[in-house]
PDB file of C-alpha atoms in Angstrom:
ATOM      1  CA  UNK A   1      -2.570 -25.456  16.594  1.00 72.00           C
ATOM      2  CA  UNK A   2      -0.570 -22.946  14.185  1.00 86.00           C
ATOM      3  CA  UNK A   3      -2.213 -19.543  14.356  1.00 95.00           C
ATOM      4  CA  UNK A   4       0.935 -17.635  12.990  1.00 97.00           C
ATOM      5  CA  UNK A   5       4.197 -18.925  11.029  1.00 98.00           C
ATOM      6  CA  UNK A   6       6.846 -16.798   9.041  1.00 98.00           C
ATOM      7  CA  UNK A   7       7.643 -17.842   5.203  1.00 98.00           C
ATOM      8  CA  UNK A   8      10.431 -15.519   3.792  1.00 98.00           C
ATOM      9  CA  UNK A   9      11.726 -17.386   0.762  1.00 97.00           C
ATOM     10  CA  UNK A  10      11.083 -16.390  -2.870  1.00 96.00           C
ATOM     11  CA  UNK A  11       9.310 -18.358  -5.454  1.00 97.00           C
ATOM     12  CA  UNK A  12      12.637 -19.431  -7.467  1.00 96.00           C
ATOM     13  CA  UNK A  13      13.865 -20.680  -3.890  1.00 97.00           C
ATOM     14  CA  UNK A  14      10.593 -22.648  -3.280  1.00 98.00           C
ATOM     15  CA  UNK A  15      10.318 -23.726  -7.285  1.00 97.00           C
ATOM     16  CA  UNK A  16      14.175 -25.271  -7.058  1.00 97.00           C
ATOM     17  CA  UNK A  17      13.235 -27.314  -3.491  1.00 97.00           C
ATOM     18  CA  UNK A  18       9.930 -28.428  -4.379  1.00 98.00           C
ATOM     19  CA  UNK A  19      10.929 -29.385  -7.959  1.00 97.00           C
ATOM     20  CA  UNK A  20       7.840 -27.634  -8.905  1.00 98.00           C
ATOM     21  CA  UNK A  21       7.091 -25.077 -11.542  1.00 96.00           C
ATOM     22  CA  UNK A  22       6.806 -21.098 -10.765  1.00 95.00           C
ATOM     23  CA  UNK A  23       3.778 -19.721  -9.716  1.00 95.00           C
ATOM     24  CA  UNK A  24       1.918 -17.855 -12.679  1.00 90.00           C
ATOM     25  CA  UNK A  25       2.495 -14.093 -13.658  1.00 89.00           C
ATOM     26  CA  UNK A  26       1.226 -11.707 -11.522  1.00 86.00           C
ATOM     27  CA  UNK A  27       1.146 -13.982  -8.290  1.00 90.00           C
ATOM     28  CA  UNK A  28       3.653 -12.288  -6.177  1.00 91.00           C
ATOM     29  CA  UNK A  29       3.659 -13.073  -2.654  1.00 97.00           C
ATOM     30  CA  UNK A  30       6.003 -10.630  -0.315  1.00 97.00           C
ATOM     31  CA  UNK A  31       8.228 -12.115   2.273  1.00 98.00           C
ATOM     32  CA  UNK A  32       6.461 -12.725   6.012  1.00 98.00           C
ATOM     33  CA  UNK A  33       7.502 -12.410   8.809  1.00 98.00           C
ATOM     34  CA  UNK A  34       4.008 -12.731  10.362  1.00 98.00           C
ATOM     35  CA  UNK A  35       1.900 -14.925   8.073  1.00 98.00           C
ATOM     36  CA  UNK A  36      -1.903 -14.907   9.699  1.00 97.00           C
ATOM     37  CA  UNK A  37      -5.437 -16.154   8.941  1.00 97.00           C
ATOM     38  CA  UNK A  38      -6.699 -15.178   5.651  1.00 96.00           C
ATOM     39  CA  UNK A  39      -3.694 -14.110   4.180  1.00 98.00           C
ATOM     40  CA  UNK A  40      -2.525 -15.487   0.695  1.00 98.00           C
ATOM     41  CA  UNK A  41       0.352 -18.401   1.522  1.00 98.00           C
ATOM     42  CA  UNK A  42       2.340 -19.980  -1.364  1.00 98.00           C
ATOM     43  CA  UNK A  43       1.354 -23.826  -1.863  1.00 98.00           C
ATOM     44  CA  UNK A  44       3.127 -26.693  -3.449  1.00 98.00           C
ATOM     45  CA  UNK A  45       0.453 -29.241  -5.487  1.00 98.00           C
ATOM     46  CA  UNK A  46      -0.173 -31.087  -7.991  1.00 98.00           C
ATOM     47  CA  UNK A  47      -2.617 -30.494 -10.710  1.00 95.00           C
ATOM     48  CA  UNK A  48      -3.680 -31.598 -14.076  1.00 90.00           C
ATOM     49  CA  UNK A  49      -3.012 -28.438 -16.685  1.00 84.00           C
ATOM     50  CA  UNK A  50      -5.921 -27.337 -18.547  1.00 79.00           C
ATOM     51  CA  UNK A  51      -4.168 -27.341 -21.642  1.00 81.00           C
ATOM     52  CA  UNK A  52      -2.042 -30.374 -21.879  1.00 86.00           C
ATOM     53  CA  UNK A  53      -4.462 -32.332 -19.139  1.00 85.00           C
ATOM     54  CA  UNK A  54      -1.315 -33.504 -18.276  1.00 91.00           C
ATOM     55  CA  UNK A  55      -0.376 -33.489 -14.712  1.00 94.00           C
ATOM     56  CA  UNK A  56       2.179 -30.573 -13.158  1.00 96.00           C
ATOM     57  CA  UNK A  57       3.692 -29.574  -9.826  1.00 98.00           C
ATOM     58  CA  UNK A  58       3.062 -25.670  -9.813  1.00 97.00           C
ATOM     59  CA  UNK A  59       3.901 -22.851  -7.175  1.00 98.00           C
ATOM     60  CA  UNK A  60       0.804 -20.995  -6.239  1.00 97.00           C
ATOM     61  CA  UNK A  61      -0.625 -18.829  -3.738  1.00 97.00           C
ATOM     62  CA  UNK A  62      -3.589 -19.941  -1.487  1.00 98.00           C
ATOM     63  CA  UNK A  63      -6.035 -17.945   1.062  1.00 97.00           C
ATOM     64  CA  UNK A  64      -5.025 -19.556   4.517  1.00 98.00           C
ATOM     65  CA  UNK A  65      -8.314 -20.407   5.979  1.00 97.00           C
ATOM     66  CA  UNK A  66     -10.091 -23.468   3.946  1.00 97.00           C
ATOM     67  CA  UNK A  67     -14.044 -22.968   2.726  1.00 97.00           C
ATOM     68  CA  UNK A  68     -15.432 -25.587   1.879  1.00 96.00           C
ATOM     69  CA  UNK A  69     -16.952 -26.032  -1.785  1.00 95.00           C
ATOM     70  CA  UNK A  70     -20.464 -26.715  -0.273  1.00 95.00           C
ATOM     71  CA  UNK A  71     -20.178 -23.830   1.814  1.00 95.00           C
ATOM     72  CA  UNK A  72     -22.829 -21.232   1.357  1.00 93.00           C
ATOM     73  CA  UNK A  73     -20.185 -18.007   2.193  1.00 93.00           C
ATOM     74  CA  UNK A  74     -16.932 -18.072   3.061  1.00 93.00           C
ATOM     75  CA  UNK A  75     -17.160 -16.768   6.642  1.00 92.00           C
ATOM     76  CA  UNK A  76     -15.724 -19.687   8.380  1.00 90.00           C
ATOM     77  CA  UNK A  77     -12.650 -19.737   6.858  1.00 86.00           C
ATOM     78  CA  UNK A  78     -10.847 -18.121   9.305  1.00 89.00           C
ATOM     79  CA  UNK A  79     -11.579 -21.258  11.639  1.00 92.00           C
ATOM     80  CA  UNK A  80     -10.343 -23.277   9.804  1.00 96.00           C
ATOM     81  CA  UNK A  81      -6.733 -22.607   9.469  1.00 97.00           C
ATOM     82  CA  UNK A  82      -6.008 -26.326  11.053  1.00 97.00           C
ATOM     83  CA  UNK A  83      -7.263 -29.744  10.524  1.00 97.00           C
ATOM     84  CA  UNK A  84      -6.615 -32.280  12.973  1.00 97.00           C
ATOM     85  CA  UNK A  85      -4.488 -35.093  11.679  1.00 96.00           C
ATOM     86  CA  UNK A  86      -6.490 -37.336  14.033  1.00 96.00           C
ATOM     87  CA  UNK A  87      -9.747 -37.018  12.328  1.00 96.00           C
ATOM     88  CA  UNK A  88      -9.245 -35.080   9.108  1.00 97.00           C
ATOM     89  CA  UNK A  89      -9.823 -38.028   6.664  1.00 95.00           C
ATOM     90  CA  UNK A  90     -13.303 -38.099   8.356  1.00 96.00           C
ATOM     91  CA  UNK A  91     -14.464 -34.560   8.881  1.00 96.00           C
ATOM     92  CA  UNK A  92     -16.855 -33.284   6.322  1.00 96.00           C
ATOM     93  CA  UNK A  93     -15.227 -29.914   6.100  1.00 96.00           C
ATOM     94  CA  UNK A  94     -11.704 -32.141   4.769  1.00 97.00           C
ATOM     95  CA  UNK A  95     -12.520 -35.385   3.847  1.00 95.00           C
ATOM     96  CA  UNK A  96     -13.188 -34.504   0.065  1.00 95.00           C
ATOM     97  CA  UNK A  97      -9.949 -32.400   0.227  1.00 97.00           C
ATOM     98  CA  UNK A  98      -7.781 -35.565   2.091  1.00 97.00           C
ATOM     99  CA  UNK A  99      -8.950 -37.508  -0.498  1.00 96.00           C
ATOM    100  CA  UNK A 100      -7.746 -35.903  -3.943  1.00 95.00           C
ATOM    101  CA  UNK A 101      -6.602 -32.373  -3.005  1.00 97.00           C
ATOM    102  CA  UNK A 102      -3.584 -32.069  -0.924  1.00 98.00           C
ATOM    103  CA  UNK A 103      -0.724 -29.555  -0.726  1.00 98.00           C
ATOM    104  CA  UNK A 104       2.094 -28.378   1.000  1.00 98.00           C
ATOM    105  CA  UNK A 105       2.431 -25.225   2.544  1.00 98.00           C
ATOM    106  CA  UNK A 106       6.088 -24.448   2.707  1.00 98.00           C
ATOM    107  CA  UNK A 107       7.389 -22.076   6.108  1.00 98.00           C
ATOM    108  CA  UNK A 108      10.922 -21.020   7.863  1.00 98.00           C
ATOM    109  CA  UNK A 109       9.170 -22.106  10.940  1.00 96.00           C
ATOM    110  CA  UNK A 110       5.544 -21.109  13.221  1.00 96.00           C
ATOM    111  CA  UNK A 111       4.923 -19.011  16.162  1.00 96.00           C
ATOM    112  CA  UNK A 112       3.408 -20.639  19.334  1.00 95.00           C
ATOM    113  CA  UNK A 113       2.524 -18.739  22.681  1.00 95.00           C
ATOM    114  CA  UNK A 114       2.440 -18.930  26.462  1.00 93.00           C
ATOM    115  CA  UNK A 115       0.809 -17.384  29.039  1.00 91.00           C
ATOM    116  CA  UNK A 116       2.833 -15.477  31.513  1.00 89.00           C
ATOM    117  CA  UNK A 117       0.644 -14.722  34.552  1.00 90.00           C
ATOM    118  CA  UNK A 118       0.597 -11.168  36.356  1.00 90.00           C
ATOM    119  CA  UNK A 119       4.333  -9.991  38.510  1.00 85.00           C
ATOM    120  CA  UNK A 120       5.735  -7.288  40.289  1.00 79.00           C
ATOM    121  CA  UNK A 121       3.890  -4.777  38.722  1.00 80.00           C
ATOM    122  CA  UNK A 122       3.702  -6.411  35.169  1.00 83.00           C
ATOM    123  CA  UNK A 123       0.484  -7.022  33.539  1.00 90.00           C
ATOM    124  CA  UNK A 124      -0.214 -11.003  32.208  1.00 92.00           C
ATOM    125  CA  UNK A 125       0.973 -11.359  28.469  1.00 91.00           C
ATOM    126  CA  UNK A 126       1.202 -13.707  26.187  1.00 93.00           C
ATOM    127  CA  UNK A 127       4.937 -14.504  25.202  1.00 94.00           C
ATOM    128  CA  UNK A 128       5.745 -15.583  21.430  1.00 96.00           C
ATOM    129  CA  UNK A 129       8.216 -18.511  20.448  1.00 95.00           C
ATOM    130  CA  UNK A 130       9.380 -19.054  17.342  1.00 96.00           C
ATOM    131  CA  UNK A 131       9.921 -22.780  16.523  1.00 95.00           C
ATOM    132  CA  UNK A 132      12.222 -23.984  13.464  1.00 94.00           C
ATOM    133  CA  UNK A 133      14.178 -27.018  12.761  1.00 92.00           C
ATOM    134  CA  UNK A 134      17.723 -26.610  13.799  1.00 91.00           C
ATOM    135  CA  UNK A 135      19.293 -27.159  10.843  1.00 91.00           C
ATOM    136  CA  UNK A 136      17.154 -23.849   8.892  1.00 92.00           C
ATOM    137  CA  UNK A 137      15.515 -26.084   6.727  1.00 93.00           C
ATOM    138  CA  UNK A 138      12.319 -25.273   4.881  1.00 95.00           C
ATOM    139  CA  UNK A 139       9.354 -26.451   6.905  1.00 96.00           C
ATOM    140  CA  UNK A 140       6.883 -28.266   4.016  1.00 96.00           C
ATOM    141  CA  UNK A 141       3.649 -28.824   6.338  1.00 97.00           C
ATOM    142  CA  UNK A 142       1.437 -30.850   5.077  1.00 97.00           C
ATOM    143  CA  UNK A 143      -2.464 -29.238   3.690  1.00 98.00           C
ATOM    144  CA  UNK A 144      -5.305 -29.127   2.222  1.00 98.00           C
ATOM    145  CA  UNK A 145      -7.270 -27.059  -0.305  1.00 98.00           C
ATOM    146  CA  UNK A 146     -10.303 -26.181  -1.494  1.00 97.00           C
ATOM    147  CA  UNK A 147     -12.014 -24.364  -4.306  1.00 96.00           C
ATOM    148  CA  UNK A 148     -15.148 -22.568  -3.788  1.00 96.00           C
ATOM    149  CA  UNK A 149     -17.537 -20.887  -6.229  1.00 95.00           C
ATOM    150  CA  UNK A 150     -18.855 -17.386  -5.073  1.00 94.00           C
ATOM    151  CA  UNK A 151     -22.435 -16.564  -6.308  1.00 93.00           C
ATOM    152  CA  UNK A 152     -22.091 -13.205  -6.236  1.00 92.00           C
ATOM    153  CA  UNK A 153     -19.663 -13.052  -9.380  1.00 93.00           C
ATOM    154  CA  UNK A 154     -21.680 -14.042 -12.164  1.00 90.00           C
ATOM    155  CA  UNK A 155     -18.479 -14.873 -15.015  1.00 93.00           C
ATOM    156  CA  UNK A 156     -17.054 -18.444 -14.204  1.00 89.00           C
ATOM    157  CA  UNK A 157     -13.687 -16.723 -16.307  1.00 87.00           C
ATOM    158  CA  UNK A 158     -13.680 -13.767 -13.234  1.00 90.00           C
ATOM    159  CA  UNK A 159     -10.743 -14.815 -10.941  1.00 85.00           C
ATOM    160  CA  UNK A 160     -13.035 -13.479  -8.069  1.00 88.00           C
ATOM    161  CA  UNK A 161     -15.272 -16.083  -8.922  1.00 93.00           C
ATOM    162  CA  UNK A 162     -13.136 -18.198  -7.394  1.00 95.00           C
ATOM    163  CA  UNK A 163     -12.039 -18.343  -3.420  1.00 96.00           C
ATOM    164  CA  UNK A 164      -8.398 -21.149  -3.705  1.00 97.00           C
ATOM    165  CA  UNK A 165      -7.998 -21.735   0.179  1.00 97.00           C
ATOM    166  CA  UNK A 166      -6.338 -24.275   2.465  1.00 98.00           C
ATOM    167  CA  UNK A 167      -5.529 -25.196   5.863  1.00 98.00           C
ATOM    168  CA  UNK A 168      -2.791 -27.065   7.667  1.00 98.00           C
ATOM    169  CA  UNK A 169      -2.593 -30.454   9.503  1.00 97.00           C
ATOM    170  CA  UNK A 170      -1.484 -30.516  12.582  1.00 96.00           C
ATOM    171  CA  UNK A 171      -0.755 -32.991  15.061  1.00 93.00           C
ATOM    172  CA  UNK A 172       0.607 -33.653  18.676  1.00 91.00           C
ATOM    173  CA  UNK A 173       3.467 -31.495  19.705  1.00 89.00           C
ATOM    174  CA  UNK A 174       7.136 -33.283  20.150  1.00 79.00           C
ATOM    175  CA  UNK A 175      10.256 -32.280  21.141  1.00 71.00           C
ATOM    176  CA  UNK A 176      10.575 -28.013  21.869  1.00 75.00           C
ATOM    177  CA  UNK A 177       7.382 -27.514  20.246  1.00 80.00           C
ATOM    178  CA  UNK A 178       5.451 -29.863  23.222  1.00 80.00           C
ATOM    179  CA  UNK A 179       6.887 -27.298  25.805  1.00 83.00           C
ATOM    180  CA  UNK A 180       5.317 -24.727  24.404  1.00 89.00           C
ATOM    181  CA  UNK A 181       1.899 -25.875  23.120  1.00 88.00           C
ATOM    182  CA  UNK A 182       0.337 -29.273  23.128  1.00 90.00           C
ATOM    183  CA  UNK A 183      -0.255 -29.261  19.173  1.00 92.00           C
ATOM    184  CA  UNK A 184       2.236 -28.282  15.881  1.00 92.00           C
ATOM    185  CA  UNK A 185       1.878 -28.453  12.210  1.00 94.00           C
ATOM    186  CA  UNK A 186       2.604 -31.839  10.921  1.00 94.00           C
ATOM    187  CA  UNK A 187       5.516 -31.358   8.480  1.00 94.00           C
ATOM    188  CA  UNK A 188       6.528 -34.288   5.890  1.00 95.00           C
ATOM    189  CA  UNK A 189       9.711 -35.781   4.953  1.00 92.00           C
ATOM    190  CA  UNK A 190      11.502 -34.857   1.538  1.00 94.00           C
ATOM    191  CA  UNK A 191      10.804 -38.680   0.672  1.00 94.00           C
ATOM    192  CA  UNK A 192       7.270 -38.284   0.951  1.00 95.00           C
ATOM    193  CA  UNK A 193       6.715 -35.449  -0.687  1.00 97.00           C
ATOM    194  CA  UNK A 194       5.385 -37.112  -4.285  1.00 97.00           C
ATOM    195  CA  UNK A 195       2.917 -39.593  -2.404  1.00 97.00           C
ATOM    196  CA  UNK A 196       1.416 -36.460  -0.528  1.00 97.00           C
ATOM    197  CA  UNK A 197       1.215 -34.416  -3.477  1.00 98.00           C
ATOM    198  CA  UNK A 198      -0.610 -37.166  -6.265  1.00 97.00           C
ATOM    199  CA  UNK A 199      -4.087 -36.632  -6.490  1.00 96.00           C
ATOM    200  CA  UNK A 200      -4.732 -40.311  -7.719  1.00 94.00           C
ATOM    201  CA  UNK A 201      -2.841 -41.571  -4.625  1.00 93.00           C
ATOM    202  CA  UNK A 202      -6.918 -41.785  -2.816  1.00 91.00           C
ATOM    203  CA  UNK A 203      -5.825 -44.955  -0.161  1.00 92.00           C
ATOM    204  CA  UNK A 204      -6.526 -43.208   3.185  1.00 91.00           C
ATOM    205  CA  UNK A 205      -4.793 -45.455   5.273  1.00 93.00           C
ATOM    206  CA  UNK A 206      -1.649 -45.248   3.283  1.00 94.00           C
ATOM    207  CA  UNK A 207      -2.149 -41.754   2.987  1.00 95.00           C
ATOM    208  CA  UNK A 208      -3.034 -41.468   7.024  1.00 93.00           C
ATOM    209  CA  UNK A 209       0.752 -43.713   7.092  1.00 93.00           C
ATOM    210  CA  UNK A 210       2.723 -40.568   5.903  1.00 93.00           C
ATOM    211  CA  UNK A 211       1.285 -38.460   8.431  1.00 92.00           C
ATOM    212  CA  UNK A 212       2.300 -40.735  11.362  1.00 81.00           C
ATOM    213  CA  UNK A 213       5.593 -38.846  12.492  1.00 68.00           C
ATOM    214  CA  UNK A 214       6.449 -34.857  12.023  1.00 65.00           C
ATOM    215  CA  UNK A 215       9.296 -34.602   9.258  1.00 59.00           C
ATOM    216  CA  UNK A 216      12.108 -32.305   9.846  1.00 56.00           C
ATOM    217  CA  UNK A 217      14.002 -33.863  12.167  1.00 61.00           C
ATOM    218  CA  UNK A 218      15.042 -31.541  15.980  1.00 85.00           C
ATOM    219  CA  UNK A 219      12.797 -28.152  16.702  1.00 89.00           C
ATOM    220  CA  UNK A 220      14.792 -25.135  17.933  1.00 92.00           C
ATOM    221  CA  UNK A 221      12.507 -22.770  20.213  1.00 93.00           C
ATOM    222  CA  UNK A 222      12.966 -18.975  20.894  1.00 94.00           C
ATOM    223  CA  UNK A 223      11.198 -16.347  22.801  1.00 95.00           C
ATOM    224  CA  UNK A 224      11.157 -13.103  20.079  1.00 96.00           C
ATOM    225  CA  UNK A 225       9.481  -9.897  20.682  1.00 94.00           C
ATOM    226  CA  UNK A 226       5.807  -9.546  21.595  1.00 94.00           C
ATOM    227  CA  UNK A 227       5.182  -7.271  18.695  1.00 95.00           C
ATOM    228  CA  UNK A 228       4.829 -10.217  16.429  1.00 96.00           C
ATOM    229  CA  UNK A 229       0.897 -10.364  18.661  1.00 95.00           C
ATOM    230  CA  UNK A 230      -0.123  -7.409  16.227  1.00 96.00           C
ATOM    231  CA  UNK A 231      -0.551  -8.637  13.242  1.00 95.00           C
ATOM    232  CA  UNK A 232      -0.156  -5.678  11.499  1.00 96.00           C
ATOM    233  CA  UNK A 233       3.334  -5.805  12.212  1.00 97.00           C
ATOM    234  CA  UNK A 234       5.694  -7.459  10.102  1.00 97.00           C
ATOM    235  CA  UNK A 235       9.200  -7.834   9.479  1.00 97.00           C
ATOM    236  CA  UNK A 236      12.688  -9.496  10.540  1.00 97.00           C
ATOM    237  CA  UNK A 237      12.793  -7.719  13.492  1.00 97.00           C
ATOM    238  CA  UNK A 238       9.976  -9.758  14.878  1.00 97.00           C
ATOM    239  CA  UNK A 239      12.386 -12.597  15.734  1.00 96.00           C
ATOM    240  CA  UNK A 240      14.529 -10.594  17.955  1.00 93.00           C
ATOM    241  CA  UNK A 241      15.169 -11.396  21.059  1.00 87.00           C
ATOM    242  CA  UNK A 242      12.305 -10.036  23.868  1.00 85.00           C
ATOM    243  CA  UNK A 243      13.449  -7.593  25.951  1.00 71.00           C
ATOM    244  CA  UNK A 244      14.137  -8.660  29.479  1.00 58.00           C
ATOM    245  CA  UNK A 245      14.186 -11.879  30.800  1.00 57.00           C
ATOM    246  CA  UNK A 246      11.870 -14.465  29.611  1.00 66.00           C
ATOM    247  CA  UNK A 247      10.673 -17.599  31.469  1.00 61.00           C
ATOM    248  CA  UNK A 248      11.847 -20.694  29.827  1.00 63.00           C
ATOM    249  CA  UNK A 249       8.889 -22.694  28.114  1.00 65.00           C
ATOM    250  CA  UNK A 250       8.053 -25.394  30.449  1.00 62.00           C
TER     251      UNK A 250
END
């Protein structure tokens, strides 16, 4: 799964890789070194403008945790950070999402833990590892999003009539990321990147074909400091080194 990740770069950064166009005024997204559940994420898609009806590859923030339209509230969003690549053309929660509203959700890299049992007078913890490719290129891991109507705001023109969320696919762990955790989020290749993104591209089998191998090439892993298990704490410091000695990830 991918319960945490970190996404620093700016929106002229992610604009200038992605090829797509800034996010709106007044969606400002600070840098994270902690990015969790429910928090707004920026997104890469593709969507026809309402002026022009033309379609346009935009910059925008997202609410990580996808809703469902049909959903009655938005409680379970939360649990659904992560969609299994293996079944996520078939779920009802994502089908209606794999099939015309897909994104990319653009990170330095994503936090996975392990258990480190009880010793010598030291309690069990879990201990963090940050995961990135080698080379510090930008992670673009593949998602999905939603739009879902709240009842309780009664203007359709209200922006809190409106819940944008998503969730990212993940798949079977390779390389560093399979010593650490069985599952990682499924990132795509530069050269798939406009398939992914079209909303008339609707084939599920050659959509199911990009998602066959993580993009990105080699994973670097790192044990950093167990603050980053508070998620109310944030910053570069969270990818220091632990103190003391650290059991390599098995």
């Amino acid at each position: 799964m991918c319960g945490r990740y970190v996404s620093t770069r700016g929106p002229e950064d992610l604009s200038g890789l992605f090829q797509a166009a800034p996010p709106e005024p007044g969606h400002v997204l600070e840098p994270s070194w902690n990015v969790a559940p429910t928090d707004a994420v920026w997104a890469v898609l593709e969507r026809a403008d309402r002026g022009s009806g033309l379609l346009e590859r935009r910059l925008r923030p997202l609410r990580w945790g996808l809703v469902p339209s049909w959903s009655k509230s938005p409680s379970g969003g939360p649990k659904m950070i992560n969609a299994r690549v293996e079944t996520v053309h078939e779920k009802p929660a994502y089908r209606r999402a794999f099939a015309q509203r897909r994104c990319l959700l653009p990170a330095d890299g994503f936090y996975e833990w392990q258990a480190v049992p009880a010793s010598a007078g030291v309690k069990a913890y879990k201990q963090p590892y940050f995961i990135r490719p080698e080379d510090g290129a930008v992670m673009a891991m593949a998602g999905l999003y939603e739009f879902w109507r709240d009842p309780g705001v009664a203007d359709d023109d209200d922006p809190a009539a409106w819940w944008a969320t998503c969730t990212i696919i993940t798949t079977e762990a390779t390389d560093a990321a399979g010593r650490v955790h069985p599952r990682m989020p499924l990132a795509l290749a530069p050269a798939d990147y406009d398939a992914w993104l079209d909303p008339s591209h609707r084939d599920a089998d050659e959509l199911r074909a990009l998602l066959a191998a993580p993009g990105g090439g080699r994973l670097d892993v790192q044990a950093v400091s167990t603050a980053v298990n508070n998620v109310r704490n944030n910053g570069p410091e969270l990818l220091d080194d632990p103190e003391g000695p650290v059991p390599a990830p098995e």
